[in-house]
Coordinates of C-alpha atoms in Angstrom, one line a residue:
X268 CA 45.2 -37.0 23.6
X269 CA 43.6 -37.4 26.7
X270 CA 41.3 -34.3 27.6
X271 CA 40.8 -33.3 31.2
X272 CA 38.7 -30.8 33.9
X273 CA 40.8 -28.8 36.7
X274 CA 38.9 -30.1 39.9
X275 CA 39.5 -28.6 43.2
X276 CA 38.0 -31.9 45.0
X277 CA 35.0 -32.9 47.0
X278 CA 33.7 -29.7 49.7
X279 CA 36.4 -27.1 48.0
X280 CA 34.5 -27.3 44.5
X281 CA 30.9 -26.1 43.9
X282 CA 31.3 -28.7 40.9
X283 CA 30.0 -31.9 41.1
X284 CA 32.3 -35.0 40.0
X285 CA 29.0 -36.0 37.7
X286 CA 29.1 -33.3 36.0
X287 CA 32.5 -33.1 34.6
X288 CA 31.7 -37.1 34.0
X289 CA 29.0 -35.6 31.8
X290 CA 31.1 -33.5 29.6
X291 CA 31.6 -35.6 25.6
X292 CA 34.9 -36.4 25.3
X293 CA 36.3 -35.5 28.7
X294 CA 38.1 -38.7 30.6
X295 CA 39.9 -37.6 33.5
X296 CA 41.1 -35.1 35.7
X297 CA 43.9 -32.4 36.2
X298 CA 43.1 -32.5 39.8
X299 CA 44.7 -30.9 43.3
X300 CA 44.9 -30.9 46.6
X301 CA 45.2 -27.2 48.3
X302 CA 45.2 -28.1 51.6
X303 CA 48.5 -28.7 51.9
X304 CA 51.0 -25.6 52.2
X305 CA 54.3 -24.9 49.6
X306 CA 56.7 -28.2 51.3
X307 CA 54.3 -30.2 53.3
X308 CA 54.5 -33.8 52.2
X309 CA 50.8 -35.3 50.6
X310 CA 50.1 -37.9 52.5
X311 CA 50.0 -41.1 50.9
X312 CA 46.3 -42.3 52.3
X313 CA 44.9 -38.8 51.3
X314 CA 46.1 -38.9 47.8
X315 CA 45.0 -42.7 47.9
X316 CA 41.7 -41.3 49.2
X317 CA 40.9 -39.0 46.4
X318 CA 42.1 -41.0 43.1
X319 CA 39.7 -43.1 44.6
X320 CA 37.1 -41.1 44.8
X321 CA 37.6 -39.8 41.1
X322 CA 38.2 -43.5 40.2
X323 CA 34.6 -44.3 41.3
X324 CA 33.0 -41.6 39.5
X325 CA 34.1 -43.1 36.8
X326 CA 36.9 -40.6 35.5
X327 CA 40.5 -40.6 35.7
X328 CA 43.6 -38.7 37.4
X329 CA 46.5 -39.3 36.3
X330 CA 47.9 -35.7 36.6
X331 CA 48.3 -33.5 39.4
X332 CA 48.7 -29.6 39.6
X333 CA 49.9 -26.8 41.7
X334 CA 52.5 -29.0 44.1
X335 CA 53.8 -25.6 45.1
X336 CA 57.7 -25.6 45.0
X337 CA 58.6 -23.8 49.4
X338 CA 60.4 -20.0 48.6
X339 CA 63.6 -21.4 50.8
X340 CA 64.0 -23.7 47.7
X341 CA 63.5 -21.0 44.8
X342 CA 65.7 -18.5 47.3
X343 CA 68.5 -21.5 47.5
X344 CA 68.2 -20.9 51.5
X345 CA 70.0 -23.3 53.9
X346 CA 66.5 -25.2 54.5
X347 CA 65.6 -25.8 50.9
X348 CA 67.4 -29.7 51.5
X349 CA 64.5 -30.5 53.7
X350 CA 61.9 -29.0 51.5
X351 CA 63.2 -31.0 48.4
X352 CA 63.1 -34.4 50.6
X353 CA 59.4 -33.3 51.1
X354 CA 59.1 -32.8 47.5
X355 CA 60.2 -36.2 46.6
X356 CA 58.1 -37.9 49.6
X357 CA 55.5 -36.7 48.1
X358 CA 56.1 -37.2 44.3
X359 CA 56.7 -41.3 45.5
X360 CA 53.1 -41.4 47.1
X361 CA 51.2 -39.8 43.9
X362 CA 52.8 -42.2 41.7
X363 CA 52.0 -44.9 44.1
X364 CA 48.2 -43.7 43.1
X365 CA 48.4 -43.8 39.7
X366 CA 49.5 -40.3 39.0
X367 CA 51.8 -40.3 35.8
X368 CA 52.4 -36.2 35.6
X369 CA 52.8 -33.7 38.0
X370 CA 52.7 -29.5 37.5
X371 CA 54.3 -27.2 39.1
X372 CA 55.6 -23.5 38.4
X373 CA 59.0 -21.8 40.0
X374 CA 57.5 -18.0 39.8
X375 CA 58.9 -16.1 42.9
X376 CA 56.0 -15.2 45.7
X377 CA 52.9 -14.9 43.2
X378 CA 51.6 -17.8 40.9
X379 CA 50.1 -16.1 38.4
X380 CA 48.4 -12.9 38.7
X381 CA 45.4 -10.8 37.6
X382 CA 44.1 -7.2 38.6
X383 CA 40.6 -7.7 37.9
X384 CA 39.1 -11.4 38.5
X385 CA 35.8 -10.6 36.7
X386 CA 36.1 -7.8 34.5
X387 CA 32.6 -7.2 32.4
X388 CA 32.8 -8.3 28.8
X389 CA 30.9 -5.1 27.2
X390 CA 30.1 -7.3 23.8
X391 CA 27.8 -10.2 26.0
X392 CA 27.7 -9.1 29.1
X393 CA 29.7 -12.4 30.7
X394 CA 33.1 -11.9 32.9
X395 CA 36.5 -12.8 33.0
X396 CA 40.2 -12.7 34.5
X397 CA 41.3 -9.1 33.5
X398 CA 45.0 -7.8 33.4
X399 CA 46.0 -4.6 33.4
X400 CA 49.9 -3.5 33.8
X401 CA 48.6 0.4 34.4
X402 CA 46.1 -0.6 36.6
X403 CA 49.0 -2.6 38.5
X404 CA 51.4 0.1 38.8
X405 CA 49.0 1.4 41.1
X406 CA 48.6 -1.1 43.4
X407 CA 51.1 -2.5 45.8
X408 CA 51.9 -6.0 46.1
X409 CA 49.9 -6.2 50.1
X410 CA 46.8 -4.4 47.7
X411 CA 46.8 -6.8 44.9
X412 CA 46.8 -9.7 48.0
X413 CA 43.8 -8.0 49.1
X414 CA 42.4 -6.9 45.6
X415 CA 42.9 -10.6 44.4
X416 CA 41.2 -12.2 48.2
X417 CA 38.0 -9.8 47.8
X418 CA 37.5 -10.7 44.7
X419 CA 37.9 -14.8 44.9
X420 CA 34.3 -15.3 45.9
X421 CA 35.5 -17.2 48.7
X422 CA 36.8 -19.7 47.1
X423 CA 41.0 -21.2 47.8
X424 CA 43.4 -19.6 44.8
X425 CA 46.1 -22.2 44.2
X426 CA 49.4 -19.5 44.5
X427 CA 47.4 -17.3 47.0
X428 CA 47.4 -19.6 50.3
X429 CA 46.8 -17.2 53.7
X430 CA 49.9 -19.1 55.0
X431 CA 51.8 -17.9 52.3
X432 CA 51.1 -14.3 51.5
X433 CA 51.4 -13.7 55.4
X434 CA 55.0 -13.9 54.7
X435 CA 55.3 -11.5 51.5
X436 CA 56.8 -8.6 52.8
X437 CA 59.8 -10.8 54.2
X438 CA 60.0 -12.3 51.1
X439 CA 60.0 -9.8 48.4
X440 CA 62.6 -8.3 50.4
X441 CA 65.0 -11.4 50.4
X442 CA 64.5 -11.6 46.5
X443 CA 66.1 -8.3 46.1
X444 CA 69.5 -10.0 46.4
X445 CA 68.2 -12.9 43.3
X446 CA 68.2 -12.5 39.7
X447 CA 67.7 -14.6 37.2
X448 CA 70.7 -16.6 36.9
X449 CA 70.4 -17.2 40.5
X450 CA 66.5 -18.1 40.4
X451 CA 67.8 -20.9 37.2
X452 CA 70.8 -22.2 39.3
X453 CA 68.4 -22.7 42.4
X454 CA 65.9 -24.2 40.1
X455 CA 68.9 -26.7 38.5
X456 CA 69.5 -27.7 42.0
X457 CA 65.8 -28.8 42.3
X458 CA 65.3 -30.5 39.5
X459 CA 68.6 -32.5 40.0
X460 CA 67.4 -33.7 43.5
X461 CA 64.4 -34.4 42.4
X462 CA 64.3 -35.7 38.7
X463 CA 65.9 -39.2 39.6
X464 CA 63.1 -39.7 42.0
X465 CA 60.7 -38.8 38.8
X466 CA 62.3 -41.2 36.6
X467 CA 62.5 -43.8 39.5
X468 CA 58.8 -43.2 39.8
X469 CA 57.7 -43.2 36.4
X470 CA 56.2 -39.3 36.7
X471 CA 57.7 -36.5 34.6
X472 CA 57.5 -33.0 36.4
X473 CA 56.4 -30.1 34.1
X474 CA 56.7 -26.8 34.8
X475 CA 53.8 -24.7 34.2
X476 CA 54.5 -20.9 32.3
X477 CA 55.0 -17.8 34.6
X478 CA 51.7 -16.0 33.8
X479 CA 51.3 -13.1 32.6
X480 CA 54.5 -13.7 30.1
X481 CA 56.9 -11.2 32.3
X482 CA 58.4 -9.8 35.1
X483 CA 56.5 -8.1 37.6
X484 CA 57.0 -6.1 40.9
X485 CA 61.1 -6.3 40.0
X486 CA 60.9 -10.1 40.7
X487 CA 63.1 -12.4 38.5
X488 CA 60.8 -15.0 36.0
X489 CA 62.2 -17.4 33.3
X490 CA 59.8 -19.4 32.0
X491 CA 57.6 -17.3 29.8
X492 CA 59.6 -17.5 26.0
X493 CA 60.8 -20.0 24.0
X494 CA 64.6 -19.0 24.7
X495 CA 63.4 -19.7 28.7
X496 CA 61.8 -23.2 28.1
X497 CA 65.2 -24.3 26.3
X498 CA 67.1 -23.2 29.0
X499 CA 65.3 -25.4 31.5
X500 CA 64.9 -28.6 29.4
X501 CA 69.2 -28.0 29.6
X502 CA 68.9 -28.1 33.0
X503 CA 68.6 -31.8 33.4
X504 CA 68.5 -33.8 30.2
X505 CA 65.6 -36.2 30.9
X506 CA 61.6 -36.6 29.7
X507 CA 60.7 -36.5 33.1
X508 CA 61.8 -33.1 33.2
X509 CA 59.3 -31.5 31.0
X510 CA 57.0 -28.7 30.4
X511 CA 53.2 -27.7 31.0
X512 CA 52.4 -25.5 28.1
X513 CA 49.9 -23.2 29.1
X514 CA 48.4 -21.2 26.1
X515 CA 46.6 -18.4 27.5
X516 CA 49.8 -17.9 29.8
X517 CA 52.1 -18.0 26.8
X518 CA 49.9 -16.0 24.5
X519 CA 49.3 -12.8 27.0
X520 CA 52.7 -11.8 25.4
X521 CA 51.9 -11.1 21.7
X522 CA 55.5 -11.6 20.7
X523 CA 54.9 -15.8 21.5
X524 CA 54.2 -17.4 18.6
X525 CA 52.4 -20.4 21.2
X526 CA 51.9 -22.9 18.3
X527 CA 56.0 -22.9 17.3
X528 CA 56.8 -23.3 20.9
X529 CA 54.2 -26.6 20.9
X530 CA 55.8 -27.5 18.3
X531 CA 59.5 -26.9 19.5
X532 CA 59.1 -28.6 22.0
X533 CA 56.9 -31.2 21.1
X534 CA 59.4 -32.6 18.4
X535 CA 61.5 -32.6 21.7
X536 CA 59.3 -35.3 23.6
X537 CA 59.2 -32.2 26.5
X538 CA 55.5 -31.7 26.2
X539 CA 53.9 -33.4 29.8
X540 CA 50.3 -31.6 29.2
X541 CA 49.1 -28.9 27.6
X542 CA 46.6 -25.8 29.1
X543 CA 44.3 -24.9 26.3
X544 CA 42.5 -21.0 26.4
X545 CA 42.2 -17.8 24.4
X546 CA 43.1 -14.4 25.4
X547 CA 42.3 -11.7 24.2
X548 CA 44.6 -8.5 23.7
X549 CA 43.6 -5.1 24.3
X550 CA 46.9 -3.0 24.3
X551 CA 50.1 -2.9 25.5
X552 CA 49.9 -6.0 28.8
X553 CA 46.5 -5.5 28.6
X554 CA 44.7 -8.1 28.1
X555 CA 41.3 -10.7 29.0
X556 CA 40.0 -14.6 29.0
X557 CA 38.1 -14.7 26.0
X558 CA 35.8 -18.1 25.0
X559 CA 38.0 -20.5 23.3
X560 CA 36.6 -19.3 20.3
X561 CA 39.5 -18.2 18.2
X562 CA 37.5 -15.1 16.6
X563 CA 36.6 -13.7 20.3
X564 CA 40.2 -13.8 21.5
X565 CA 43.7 -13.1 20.1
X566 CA 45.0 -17.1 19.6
X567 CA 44.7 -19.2 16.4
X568 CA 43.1 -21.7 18.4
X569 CA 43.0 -24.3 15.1
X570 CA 46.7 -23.2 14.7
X571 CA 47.4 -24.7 18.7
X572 CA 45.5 -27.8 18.3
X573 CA 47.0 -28.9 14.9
X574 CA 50.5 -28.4 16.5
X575 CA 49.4 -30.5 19.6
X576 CA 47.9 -32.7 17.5
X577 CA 51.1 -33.5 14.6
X578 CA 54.2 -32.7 17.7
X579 CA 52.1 -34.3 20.8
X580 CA 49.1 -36.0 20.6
X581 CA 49.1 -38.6 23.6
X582 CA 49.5 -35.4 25.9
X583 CA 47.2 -35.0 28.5
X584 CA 45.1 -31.5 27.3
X585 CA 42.5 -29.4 29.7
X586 CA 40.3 -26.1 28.9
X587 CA 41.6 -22.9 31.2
X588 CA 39.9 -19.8 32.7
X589 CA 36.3 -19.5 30.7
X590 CA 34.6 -16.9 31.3
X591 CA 31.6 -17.0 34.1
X592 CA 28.3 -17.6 32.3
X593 CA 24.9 -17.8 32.6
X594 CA 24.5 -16.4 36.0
X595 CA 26.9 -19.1 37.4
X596 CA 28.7 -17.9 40.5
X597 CA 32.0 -19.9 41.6
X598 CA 35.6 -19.7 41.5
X599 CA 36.8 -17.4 39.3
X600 CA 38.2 -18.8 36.1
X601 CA 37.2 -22.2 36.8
X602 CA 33.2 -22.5 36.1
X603 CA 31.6 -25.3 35.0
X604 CA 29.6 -23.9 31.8
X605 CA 31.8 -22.3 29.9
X606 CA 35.2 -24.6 30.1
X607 CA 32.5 -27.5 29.0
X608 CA 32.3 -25.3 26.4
X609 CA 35.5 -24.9 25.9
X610 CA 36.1 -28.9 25.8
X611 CA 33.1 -29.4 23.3
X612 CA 35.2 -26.7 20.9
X613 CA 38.7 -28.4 21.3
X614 CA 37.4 -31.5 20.7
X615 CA 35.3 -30.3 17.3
X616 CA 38.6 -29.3 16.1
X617 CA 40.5 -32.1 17.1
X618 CA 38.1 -34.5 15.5
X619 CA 38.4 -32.0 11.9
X620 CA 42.0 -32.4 12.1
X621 CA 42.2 -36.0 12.7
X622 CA 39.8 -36.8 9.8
X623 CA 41.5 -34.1 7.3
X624 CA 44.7 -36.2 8.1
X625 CA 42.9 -39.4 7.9
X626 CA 41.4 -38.3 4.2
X627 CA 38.1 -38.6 5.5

């Protein structure tokens, strides 16, 4: 098990690369670059450019997130041909720098989505990414845009790029005529285009959980259950088509059982990288980020690790969403002081498991 920090890179994160390097236990990075719209091509010398830079501060990068999938190619428009050559362009030049798994999600218009992004916790007084389906059925999708951009600090959302959301209206209206089976056959068409440039490359792609765990706003999702995960590994039988197993993403719907599906699909070899947080339920798609703690959130936290640990244990792991701490201010979810936090936990239990096993 490798375990990892989400960096946003040099000038676009208040978090310096020393800091994470300070952090027990934690190697590398799940790192990004969010300059670059849904079907622009990485360059080759930028990515070079910035493994370097991570390489000289003496961590690691060997997977890269949020290389947004363009809507043409979830819609199955005409232009989706040129958007997949730009996929693969770019999926050659991170593996030319080093990069061995690459995340990506195939939710329609929104990434993942919260309707408060720093919610008071009444029992310590700390915030957190908040979800409320009530509160959502108020709010129209051009509001949540504007709800979710007031309350980013400032900071870049990967999933919520200005040159993106400028188009929603067009584009919730052209996914009137998609369902399900239609978003799974476009997504087959991607993944056979692009998979033999994976395996060619050496990367597996891994799709990241829609998040929360459902539908919303009427728009077809299918990877939030077990049932959906199996249906996409059949897409195109190959490792490098794999799966980013996120558990707070999973574990907003009560009805996962997120330490079978690690396991599921572990024993499978499917498992790229695993996202490791708690969330904490509060009624029916209500729910929180909670510490990692398993008694302040809803997850068996001991439960996740151990089947990471016995299905998956050379995946590449990273804390999510902590809370904001301590008076930090920064992007929300992704503080400094509470996902240390979270790392210093996973790894405690990590190290119990491997020396129960061990007999030690």
């Amino acid at each position: 098990m490798k375990m990892t920090f989400r960096w946003y890179g040099e000038g676009n994160d208040a978090i310096p690369l020393r800091h994470i390097r300070q952090i027990p236990g934690c190697t590398g990075l799940m790192g990004l670059l969010d300059q670059y719209a849904a079907g622009e091509v990485w360059p080759l010398e930028v990515v070079r450019d910035y493994v370097d830079h991570v390489h000289r501060a003496g961590l690691e990068v060997e997977v890269i997130e949020s290389v947004n999938v363009h809507e043409d190619i979830k819609l199955g428009l005409p232009g989706r041909d040129r958007y997949i050559e730009n996929y693969s362009r770019t999926i050659e030049n991170l593996a030319q720098c080093g990069v061995r798994v690459i995340v990506y999600n195939f939710m329609p218009v929104l990434d993942w989505l919260r309707t408060d992004l720093a919610r008071e916790i009444p029992e310590d007084g700390s915030n957190s990414l908040y979800y409320d389906e009530e509160e959502l059925m108020g709010m129209t999708p051009l509001q949540i845009v504007e709800n979710t951009a007031r309350g980013s600090g400032g900071f870049s959302l990967p999933g919520w790029e200005p040159a993106r959301l400028k188009e929603l209206d067009r584009v919730l209206e052209l996914y009137k005529d998609v369902d399900q089976d239609q978003l799974r056959a476009n997504q087959k068409y991607f993944l056979e285009a692009v998979i033999p440039t994976c395996e060619r490359c050496g990367v597996r792609l891994a799709i990241h959980p829609d998040d929360p765990a459902w539908p919303i706003f009427g728009l077809p999702r299918i990877a939030h259950d077990l049932e959906g995960f199996d249906r996409i590994a059949k897409l195109v039988d190959s490792p490098a088509n794999a799966l980013c197993l996120c558990t707070g993403s999973l574990g907003s719907n009560p009805d996962n059982d997120v330490p079978a599906i690690i396991r599921h699909f572990g024993s499978m070899g499917r498992v790229a990288c695993v996202h490791v947080r708690n969330v904490k339920h509060l009624g029916y798609r209500r729910f929180r980020e909670s510490s990692h703690l398993s008694s302040d959130g809803s997850l068996d936290m001991y439960a996740i690790v151990e089947a990471i640990y016995e299905t998956c244990p050379d995946v590449y792991v990273r804390p999510d969403h902590g809370r904001m701490i301590w008076d930090e201010k920064g992007r929300p979810g992704y503080g400094l002081y509470d996902r240390a936090l979270g790392i210093a936990y996973l790894n405690g239990l990590w190290e119990a498991i491997d020396k129960e096993r061990r007999g030690r």
